Short mmCIF file of C-alpha atoms in Angstrom, two decimals:
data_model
loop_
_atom_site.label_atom_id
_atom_site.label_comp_id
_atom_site.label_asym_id
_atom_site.label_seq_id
_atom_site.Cartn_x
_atom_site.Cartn_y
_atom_site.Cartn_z
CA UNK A 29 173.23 107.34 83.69
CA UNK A 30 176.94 107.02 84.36
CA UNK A 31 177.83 105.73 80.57
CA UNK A 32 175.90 109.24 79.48
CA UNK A 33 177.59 111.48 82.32
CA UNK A 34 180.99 109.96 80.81
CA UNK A 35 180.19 111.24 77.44
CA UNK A 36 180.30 114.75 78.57
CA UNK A 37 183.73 115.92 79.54
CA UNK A 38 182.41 119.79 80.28
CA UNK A 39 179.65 121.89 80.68
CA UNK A 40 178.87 124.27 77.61
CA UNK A 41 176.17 126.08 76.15
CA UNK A 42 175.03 124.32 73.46
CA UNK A 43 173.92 127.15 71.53
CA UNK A 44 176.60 129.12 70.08
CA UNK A 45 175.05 132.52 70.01
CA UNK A 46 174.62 131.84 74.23
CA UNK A 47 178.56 130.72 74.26
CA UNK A 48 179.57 133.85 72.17
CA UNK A 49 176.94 136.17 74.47
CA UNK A 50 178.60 134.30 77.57
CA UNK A 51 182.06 134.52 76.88
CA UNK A 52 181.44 138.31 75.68
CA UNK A 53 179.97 139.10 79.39
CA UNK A 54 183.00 137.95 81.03
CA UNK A 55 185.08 139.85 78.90
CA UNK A 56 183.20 143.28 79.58
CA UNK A 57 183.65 142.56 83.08
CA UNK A 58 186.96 142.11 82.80
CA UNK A 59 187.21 145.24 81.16
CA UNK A 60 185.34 147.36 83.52
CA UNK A 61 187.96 146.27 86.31
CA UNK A 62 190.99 147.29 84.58
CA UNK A 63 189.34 150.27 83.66
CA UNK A 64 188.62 150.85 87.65
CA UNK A 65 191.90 149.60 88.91
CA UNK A 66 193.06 151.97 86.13
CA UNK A 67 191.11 155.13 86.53
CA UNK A 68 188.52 155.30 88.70
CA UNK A 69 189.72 153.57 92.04
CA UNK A 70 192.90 156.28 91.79
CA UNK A 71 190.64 159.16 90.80
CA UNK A 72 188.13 158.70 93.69
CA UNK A 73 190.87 158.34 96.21
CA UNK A 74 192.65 161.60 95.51
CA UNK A 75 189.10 162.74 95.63
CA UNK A 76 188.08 161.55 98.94
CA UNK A 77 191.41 162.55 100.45
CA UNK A 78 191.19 166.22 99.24
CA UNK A 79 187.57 165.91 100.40
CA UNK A 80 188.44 165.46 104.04
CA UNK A 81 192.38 166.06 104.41
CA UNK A 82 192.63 165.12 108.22
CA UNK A 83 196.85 165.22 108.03
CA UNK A 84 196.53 168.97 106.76
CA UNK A 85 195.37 170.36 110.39
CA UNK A 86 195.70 168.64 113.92
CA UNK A 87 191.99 167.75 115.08
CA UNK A 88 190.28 168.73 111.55
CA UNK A 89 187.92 165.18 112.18
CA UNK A 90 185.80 166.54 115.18
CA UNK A 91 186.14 170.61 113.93
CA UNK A 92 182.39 171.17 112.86
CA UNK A 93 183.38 174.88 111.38
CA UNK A 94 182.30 173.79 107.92
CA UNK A 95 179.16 173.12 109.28
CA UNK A 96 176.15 176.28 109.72
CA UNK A 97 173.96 175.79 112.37
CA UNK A 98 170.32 175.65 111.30
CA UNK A 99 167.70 177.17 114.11
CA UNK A 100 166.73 174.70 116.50
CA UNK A 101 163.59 176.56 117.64
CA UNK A 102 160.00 175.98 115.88
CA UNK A 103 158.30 178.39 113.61
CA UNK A 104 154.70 179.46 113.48
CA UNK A 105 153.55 180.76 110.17
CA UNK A 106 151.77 183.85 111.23
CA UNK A 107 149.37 183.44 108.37
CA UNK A 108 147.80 180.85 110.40
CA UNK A 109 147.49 182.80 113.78
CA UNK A 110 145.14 185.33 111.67
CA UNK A 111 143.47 182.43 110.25
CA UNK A 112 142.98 181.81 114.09
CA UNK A 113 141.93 185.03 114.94
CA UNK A 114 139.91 185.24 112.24
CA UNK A 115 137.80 182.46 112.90
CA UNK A 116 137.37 183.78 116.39
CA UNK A 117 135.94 186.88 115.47
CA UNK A 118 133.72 185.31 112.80
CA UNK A 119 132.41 182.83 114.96
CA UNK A 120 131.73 185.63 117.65
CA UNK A 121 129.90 187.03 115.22
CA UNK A 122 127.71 183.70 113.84
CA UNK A 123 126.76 182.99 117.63
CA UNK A 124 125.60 187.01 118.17
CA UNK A 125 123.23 186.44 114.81
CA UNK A 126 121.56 183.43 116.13
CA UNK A 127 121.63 184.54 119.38
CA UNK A 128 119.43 187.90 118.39
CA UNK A 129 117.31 185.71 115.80
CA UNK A 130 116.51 183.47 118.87
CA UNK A 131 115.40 186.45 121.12
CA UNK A 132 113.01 188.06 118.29
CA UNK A 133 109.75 186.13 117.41
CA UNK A 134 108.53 185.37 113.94
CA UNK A 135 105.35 188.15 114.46
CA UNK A 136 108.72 190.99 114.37
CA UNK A 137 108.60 191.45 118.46
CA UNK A 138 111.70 192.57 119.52
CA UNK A 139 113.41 190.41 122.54
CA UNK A 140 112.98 191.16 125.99
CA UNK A 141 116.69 192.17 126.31
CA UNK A 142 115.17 195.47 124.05
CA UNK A 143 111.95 195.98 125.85
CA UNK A 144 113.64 195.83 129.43
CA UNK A 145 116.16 198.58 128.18
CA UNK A 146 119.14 195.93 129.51
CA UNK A 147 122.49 197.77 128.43
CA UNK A 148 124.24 194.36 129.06
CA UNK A 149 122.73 192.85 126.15
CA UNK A 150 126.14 193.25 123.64
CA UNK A 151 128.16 192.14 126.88
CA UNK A 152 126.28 188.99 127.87
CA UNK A 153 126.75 188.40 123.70
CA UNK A 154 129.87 188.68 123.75
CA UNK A 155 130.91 186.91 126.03
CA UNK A 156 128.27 183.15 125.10
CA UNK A 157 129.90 184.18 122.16
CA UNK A 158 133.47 183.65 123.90
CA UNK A 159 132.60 180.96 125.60
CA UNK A 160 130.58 178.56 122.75
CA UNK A 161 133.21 179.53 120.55
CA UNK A 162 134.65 175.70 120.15
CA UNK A 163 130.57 174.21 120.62
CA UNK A 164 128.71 176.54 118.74
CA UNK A 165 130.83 176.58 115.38
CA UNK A 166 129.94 174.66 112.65
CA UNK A 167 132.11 176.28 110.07
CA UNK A 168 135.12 177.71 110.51
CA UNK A 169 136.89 180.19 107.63
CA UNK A 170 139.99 182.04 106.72
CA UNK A 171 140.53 185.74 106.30
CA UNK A 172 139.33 185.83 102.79
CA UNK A 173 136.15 184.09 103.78
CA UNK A 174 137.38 180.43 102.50
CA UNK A 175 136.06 177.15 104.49
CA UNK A 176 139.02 175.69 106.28
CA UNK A 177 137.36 173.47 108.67
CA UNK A 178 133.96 172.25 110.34
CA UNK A 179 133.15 170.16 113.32
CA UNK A 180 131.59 166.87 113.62
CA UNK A 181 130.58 164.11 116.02
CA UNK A 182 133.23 161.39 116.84
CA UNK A 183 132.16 158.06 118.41
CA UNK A 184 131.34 159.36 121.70
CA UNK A 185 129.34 161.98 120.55
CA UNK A 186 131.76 165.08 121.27
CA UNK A 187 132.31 167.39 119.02
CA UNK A 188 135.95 167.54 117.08
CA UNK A 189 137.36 169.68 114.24
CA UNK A 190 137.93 168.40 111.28
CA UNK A 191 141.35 171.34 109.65
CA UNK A 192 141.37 171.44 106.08
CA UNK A 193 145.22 169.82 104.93
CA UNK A 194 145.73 173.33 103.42
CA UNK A 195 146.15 174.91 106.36
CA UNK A 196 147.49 172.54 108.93
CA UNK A 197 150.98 174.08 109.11
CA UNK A 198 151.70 175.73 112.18
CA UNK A 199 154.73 174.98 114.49
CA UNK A 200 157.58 172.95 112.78
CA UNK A 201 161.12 172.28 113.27
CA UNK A 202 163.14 172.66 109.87
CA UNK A 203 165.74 169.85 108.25
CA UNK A 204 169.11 170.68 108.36
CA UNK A 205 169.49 171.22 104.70
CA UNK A 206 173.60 171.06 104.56
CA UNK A 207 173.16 167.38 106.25
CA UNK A 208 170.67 166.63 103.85
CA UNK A 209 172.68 167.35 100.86
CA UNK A 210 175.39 165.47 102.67
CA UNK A 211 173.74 162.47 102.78
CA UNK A 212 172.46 162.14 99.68
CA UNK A 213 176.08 162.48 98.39
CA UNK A 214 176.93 159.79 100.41
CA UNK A 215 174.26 157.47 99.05
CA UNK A 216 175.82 157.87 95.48
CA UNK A 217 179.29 157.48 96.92
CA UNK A 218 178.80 154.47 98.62
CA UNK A 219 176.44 153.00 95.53
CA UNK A 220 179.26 153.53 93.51
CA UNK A 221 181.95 151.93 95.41
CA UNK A 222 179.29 148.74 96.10
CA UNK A 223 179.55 149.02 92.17
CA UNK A 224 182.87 148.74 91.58
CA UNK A 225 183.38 146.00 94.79
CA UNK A 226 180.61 144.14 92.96
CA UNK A 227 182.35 143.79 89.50
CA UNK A 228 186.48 143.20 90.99
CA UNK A 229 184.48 140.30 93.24
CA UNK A 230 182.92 139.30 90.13
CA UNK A 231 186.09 139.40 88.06
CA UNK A 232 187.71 137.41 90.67
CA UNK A 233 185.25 134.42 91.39
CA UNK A 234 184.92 133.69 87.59
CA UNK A 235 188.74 133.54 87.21
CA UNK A 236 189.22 131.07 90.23
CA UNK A 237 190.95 128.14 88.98
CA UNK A 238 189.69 124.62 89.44
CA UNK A 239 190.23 122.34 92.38
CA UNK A 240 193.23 120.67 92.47
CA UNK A 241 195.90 119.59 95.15
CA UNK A 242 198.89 121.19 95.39
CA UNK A 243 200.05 125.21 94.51
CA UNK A 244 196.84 126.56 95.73
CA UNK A 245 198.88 129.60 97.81
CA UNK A 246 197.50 131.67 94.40
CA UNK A 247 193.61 130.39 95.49
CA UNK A 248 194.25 131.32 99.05
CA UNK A 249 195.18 134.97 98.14
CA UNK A 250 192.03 134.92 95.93
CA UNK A 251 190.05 133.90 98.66
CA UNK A 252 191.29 136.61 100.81
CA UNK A 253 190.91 139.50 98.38
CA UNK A 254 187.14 138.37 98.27
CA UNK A 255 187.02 138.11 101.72
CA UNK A 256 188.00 142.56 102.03
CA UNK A 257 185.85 142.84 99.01
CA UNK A 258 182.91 141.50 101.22
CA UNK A 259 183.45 143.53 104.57
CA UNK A 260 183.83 146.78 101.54
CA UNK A 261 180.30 145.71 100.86
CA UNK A 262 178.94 145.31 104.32
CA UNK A 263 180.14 148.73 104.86
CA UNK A 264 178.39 150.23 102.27
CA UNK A 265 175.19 148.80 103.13
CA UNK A 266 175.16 149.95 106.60
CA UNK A 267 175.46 153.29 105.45
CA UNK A 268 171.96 153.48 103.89
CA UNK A 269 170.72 152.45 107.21
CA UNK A 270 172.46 155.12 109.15
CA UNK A 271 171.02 157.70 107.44
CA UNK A 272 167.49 156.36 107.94
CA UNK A 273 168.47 156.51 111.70
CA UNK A 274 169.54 159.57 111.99
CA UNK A 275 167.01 161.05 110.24
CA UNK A 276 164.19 159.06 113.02
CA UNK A 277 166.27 160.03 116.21
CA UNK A 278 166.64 163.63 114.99
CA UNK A 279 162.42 163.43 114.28
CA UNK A 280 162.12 162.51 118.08
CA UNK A 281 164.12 165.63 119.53
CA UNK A 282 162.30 168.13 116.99
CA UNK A 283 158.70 166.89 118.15
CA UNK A 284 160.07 167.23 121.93
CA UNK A 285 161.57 170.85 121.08
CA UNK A 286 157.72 171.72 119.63
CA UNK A 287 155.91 169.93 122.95
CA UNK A 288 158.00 171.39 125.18
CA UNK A 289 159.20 174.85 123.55
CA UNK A 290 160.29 176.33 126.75
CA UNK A 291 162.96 173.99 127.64
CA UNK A 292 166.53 175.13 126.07
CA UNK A 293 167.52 172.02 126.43
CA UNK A 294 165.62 170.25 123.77
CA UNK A 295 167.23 172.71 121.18
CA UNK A 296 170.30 172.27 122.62
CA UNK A 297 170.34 168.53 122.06
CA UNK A 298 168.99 168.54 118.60
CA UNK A 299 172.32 171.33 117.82
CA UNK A 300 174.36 168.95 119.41
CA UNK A 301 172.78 166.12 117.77
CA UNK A 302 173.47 168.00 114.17
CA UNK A 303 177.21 168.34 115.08
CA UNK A 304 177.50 164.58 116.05
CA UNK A 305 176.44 163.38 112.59
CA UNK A 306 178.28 165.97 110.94
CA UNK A 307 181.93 164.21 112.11
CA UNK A 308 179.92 161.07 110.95
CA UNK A 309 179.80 161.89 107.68
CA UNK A 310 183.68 163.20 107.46
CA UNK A 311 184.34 159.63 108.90
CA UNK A 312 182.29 158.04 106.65
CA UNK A 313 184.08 159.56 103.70
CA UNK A 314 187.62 158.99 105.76
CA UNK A 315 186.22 155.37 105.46
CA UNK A 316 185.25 155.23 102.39
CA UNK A 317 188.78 156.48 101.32
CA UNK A 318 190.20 154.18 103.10
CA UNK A 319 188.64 151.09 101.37
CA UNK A 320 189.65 152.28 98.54
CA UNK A 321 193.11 152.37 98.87
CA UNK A 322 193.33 149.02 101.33
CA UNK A 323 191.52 147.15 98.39
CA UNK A 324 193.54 149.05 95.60
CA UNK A 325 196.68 148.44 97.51
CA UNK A 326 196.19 144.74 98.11
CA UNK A 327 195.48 143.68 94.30
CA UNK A 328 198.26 145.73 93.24
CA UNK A 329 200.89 144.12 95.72
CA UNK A 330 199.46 140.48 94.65
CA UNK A 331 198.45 141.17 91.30
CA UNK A 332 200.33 138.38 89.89
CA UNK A 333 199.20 135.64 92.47
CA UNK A 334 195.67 137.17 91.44
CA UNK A 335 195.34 136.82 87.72
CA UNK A 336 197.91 134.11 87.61
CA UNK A 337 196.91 131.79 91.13
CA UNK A 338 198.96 128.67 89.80
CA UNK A 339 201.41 130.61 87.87
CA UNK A 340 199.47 129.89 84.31
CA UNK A 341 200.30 132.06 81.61
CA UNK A 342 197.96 135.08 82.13
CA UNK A 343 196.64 135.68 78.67
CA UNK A 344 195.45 131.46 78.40
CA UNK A 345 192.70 132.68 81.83
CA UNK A 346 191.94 136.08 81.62
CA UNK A 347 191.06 138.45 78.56
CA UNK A 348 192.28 141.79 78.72
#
């Protein structure tokens, strides 16, 4: 084993095409950095600092002017209070059929409710019909006459209706749109930058020098531009999950605002709540900014010590 580990003084592809393929990917990767460090690191910071200038106005970070405020309190779609209404009256009117069908006999004798001469008869209707309205219906439709719903037995044997999907919209608290969009700008702004920290770590790992003692200072600063490069990343991640937060905490206040529709407070909190996440997302771009310029600032400052760790000549390590 030892005699045939001696034979091989380094590890290459054995395949030529692979080499050539191999070598190729590290040069396009070296190429993609430049062309960020270049162009597109510069581009996005003047972008993100025009985005959100915080030095042009004292206390621009918490001013929420930009932002509209979206009505906090629930809507009903009217359609579906006549639906509602509807159903009432048409069940009224199912429970008075079967009602008089009961009280006539098959020979054609009319009910006793007739013969008596009781005036009360439409009244006492009226109001079984009022108050069998949930027990009594078996189908329930909308104005134009169209099957929405129907009950049935559950377990225990009470009855429950079952609402067609169709029209189960009623009371609902709408998405602040403006955040929305916000967010999903921030997803591609922060999937970019984990695209560009991905490649300049990349770059940087594969151009590492070997082991060896002595002049390693170049290493160290290697190390440490990594080491940014990683909390970048971190940052970028947590991102996704604040979003996904924000969008469960602000769920919780609008289904309190529909329970409890009375209390101002509610709506209040959720307007509040809108406002907070708003300054969030100016100090996530402020952040994101940021990164950009610490990282772009720190490779061009050691640039040398970066491409050149033991003082090598460049163009023998790195492909440009």
């Amino acid at each position: 084993m030892d005699n045939f580990l001696n034979k091989i003084d380094k590890i290459e592809p054995t395949d030529a095409k692979i080499k050539e393929e191999y070598l190729n990917f590290k040069h396009d990767v070296t190429k993609q950095v430049i062309q960020s460090l270049r162009e597109k690191i510069p581009k996005r910071i003047i972008y993100f600092n025009n985005l959100v200038n915080i030095n042009s106005e004292p206390g621009m970070i918490l001013n929420v002017k930009g932002l509209y405020n979206t009505p906090c309190k629930y809507k009903i779609d009217h359609t579906e209070e006549n639906v509602k209404k509807q159903i009432k009256t048409n069940d009224c009117n199912n429970v008075k059929k079967k009602k008089e069908t009961n009280e006539t006999d098959t020979n054609g004798y009319t009910s006793n409710c007739e013969i008596n001469g009781d005036t009360n008869c439409d009244t006492n209707c009226d109001t079984n019909c009022e108050t069998n309205f949930e027990t009594n219906s078996d189908t329930n439709c909308d104005i134009n006459g169209t099957s929405i719903g129907s009950t049935s037995l559950d377990r225990n044997g009470k009855k429950k209706i079952v609402v067609d999907d169709k029209v189960l919209y009623t009371h609902r608290v709408p998405s602040h749109k403006q955040i929305y969009n916000e967010l999903e700008k921030l997803k591609t702004y922060t999937s970019e930058l984990m695209e560009i920290v991905g490649n300049v770590k990349l770059w940087i790992q594969l151009n590492t020098p070997k082991i060896e003692d002595g002049n390693n200072f170049g290493v160290e600063i290697q190390d440490q531009a990594v080491n940014i490069l990683n909390r970048v990343e971190e940052v970028a991640f947590s991102l996704y999950d604040d979003s996904v937060k924000y969008y469960m905490e602000r769920a919780k206040l609008s289904t309190k605002i529909i329970k409890y529709p009375n209390v101002n407070d509610y709506q209040e909190a959720l307007r509040e709540f809108d406002e907070k996440e708003w300054i969030i997302i100016k100090i996530t771009i402020i952040d994101i900014r940021n990164n950009y310029i610490m990282l772009y600032d720190f490779l061009c400052k050691n640039w040398e010590k970066v491409v050149k760790p033991k003082n090598e000549d460049v163009h023998l390590r790195m492909t440009f």
